[in-house]
């Protein structure tokens, strides 16, 4: 699960939010969360997002995110 907030208002912030939402699609999350095995790798997701959404590339806009992996078995 994740919660994400984009700084700013208006169209630029909305576009960044939609782009981030697509980057965090179920397929992308599944691929990034599970590397070579079954153990979740949320570090891969945030590393990829940091690479994609550098503040200097987005007119000073930035993302704030909370990402959690909930293991309901343990």
Coordinates of N, CA and C in Angstrom, one line a residue:
X1 N 0.8 -1.2 0.0 CA 0.0 0.0 0.0 C 0.9 1.2 0.0
X2 N 0.3 2.3 -0.6 CA 1.1 3.5 -0.6 C 0.1 4.7 -0.5
X3 N 0.7 5.8 0.0 CA 0.0 7.1 0.0 C 1.0 8.1 -0.6
X4 N 0.5 8.9 -1.5 CA 1.5 9.8 -2.2 C 0.8 11.2 -2.2
X5 N 1.7 12.2 -2.0 CA 1.2 13.6 -2.1 C 2.2 14.4 -3.0
X6 N 1.7 15.2 -3.9 CA 2.5 16.0 -4.8 C 2.4 17.4 -4.3
X7 N 3.6 18.1 -4.3 CA 3.6 19.5 -3.9 C 3.0 20.3 -5.0
X8 N 2.5 21.5 -4.7 CA 2.0 22.4 -5.7 C 0.5 22.2 -5.9
X9 N 0.0 23.0 -6.9 CA -1.4 23.0 -7.2 C -1.5 23.1 -8.7
X10 N -2.7 22.9 -9.3 CA -3.0 23.1 -10.7 C -2.5 22.0 -11.6
X11 N -2.5 22.3 -12.8 CA -2.2 21.3 -13.9 C -0.8 20.6 -13.7
X12 N 0.3 21.4 -13.4 CA 1.6 20.7 -13.3 C 1.6 19.7 -12.2
X13 N 1.0 20.0 -11.0 CA 0.9 19.0 -9.9 C 0.0 17.9 -10.3
X14 N -1.1 18.1 -10.9 CA -2.0 17.0 -11.3 C -1.3 16.1 -12.3
X15 N -0.5 16.6 -13.3 CA 0.2 15.8 -14.2 C 1.2 14.9 -13.5
X16 N 1.9 15.5 -12.6 CA 2.9 14.8 -11.9 C 2.3 13.6 -11.1
X17 N 1.1 13.9 -10.5 CA 0.4 13.0 -9.7 C 0.0 11.8 -10.6
X18 N -0.6 12.1 -11.7 CA -1.0 11.0 -12.7 C 0.1 10.2 -13.2
X19 N 1.2 10.9 -13.5 CA 2.4 10.1 -13.9 C 3.0 9.2 -12.8
X20 N 3.0 9.7 -11.6 CA 3.4 8.8 -10.5 C 2.4 7.7 -10.3
X21 N 1.1 7.9 -10.5 CA 0.2 6.9 -10.3 C 0.4 5.8 -11.3
X22 N 0.7 6.1 -12.6 CA 1.0 5.1 -13.6 C 2.3 4.4 -13.3
X23 N 3.3 5.1 -12.7 CA 4.5 4.4 -12.4 C 4.3 3.4 -11.3
X24 N 3.3 3.7 -10.4 CA 3.0 2.8 -9.3 C 1.8 1.8 -9.6
X25 N 1.6 1.5 -10.9 CA 0.6 0.6 -11.3 C 0.9 -0.8 -10.7
X26 N -0.2 -1.6 -10.7 CA 0.0 -2.9 -10.1 C 1.1 -3.7 -10.7
X27 N 1.2 -3.7 -12.0 CA 2.3 -4.4 -12.7 C 3.6 -3.9 -12.3
X28 N 3.8 -2.6 -12.3 CA 5.1 -2.1 -12.0 C 5.5 -2.4 -10.5
X29 N 4.5 -2.3 -9.6 CA 4.7 -2.6 -8.2 C 5.1 -4.1 -8.0
X30 N 4.4 -4.9 -8.7 CA 4.7 -6.4 -8.6 C 6.1 -6.7 -9.1
X31 N 6.5 -6.1 -10.2 CA 7.8 -6.4 -10.7 C 8.9 -5.8 -9.8
X32 N 8.7 -4.6 -9.3 CA 9.7 -4.0 -8.4 C 9.7 -4.6 -7.0
X33 N 8.6 -5.0 -6.5 CA 8.5 -5.5 -5.2 C 9.2 -6.9 -5.1
X34 N 9.1 -7.7 -6.1 CA 9.7 -9.0 -6.0 C 10.8 -9.1 -7.0
X35 N 12.0 -9.1 -6.5 CA 13.2 -9.3 -7.4 C 13.4 -10.7 -7.7
X36 N 14.5 -11.3 -7.3 CA 14.8 -12.7 -7.6 C 14.3 -13.5 -6.4
X37 N 13.0 -13.7 -6.3 CA 12.5 -14.5 -5.1 C 11.2 -13.9 -4.7
X38 N 10.8 -14.3 -3.5 CA 9.5 -13.9 -3.0 C 9.5 -12.7 -2.0
X39 N 10.7 -12.3 -1.6 CA 10.8 -11.2 -0.6 C 10.5 -9.9 -1.2
X40 N 9.6 -9.1 -0.7 CA 9.3 -7.8 -1.2 C 10.5 -6.9 -1.2
X41 N 10.7 -6.0 -2.2 CA 11.8 -5.1 -2.3 C 11.3 -3.7 -2.5
X42 N 10.6 -3.0 -1.5 CA 10.1 -1.7 -1.7 C 11.2 -0.7 -2.0
X43 N 12.5 -1.0 -1.6 CA 13.6 -0.1 -1.9 C 13.7 0.1 -3.4
X44 N 13.4 -0.9 -4.2 CA 13.5 -0.7 -5.6 C 12.5 0.3 -6.2
X45 N 11.3 0.3 -5.6 CA 10.3 1.2 -6.0 C 10.7 2.7 -5.7
X46 N 11.2 2.9 -4.5 CA 11.5 4.3 -4.2 C 12.8 4.8 -4.9
X47 N 13.7 3.9 -5.2 CA 14.9 4.2 -5.9 C 14.5 4.6 -7.4
X48 N 13.6 3.8 -7.9 CA 13.1 4.1 -9.3 C 12.4 5.4 -9.3
X49 N 11.5 5.7 -8.4 CA 10.8 6.9 -8.3 C 11.7 8.1 -8.1
X50 N 12.7 8.0 -7.3 CA 13.7 9.1 -7.1 C 14.4 9.4 -8.4
X51 N 14.7 8.3 -9.2 CA 15.4 8.5 -10.5 C 14.5 9.2 -11.5
X52 N 13.2 8.8 -11.5 CA 12.2 9.3 -12.5 C 11.8 10.8 -12.1
X53 N 11.6 11.0 -10.9 CA 11.0 12.3 -10.5 C 11.9 13.2 -9.7
X54 N 13.0 13.5 -10.2 CA 13.9 14.4 -9.6 C 13.3 15.8 -9.6
X55 N 13.3 16.5 -8.4 CA 12.7 17.8 -8.3 C 13.2 18.8 -9.3
X56 N 14.5 18.8 -9.7 CA 15.0 19.7 -10.6 C 14.4 19.5 -12.0
X57 N 13.9 18.3 -12.3 CA 13.4 18.0 -13.6 C 11.9 18.3 -13.7
X58 N 11.3 18.7 -12.6 CA 9.8 18.9 -12.5 C 9.5 20.3 -12.0
X59 N 10.2 21.2 -12.4 CA 9.9 22.6 -12.0 C 9.8 22.8 -10.5
X60 N 10.5 22.1 -9.7 CA 10.5 22.2 -8.3 C 9.4 21.4 -7.6
X61 N 8.6 20.8 -8.4 CA 7.5 19.9 -7.8 C 8.2 18.6 -7.2
X62 N 7.6 18.1 -6.2 CA 8.2 16.9 -5.6 C 7.1 16.0 -5.1
X63 N 7.4 14.7 -4.8 CA 6.5 13.7 -4.3 C 6.9 13.4 -2.8
X64 N 5.9 13.3 -2.0 CA 6.1 12.7 -0.7 C 5.4 11.4 -0.6
X65 N 6.0 10.4 -0.2 CA 5.4 9.1 -0.2 C 5.6 8.2 1.0
X66 N 4.6 7.5 1.4 CA 4.7 6.5 2.4 C 4.4 5.1 1.7
X67 N 5.3 4.2 1.8 CA 5.1 2.9 1.2 C 5.3 1.8 2.2
X68 N 4.3 0.9 2.3 CA 4.3 -0.1 3.3 C 4.0 -1.5 2.7
X69 N 4.7 -2.5 3.1 CA 4.4 -3.8 2.7 C 3.9 -4.5 3.9
X70 N 2.7 -5.0 3.8 CA 2.0 -5.7 4.9 C 2.0 -7.2 4.7
X71 N 2.7 -7.9 5.5 CA 2.7 -9.4 5.4 C 1.6 -9.9 6.4
X72 N 0.6 -10.4 5.8 CA -0.6 -10.8 6.5 C -0.3 -12.3 7.1
X73 N 0.7 -12.9 6.6 CA 1.0 -14.3 7.1 C 1.8 -14.3 8.4
X74 N 2.6 -13.3 8.7 CA 3.3 -13.2 9.9 C 2.9 -12.1 10.8

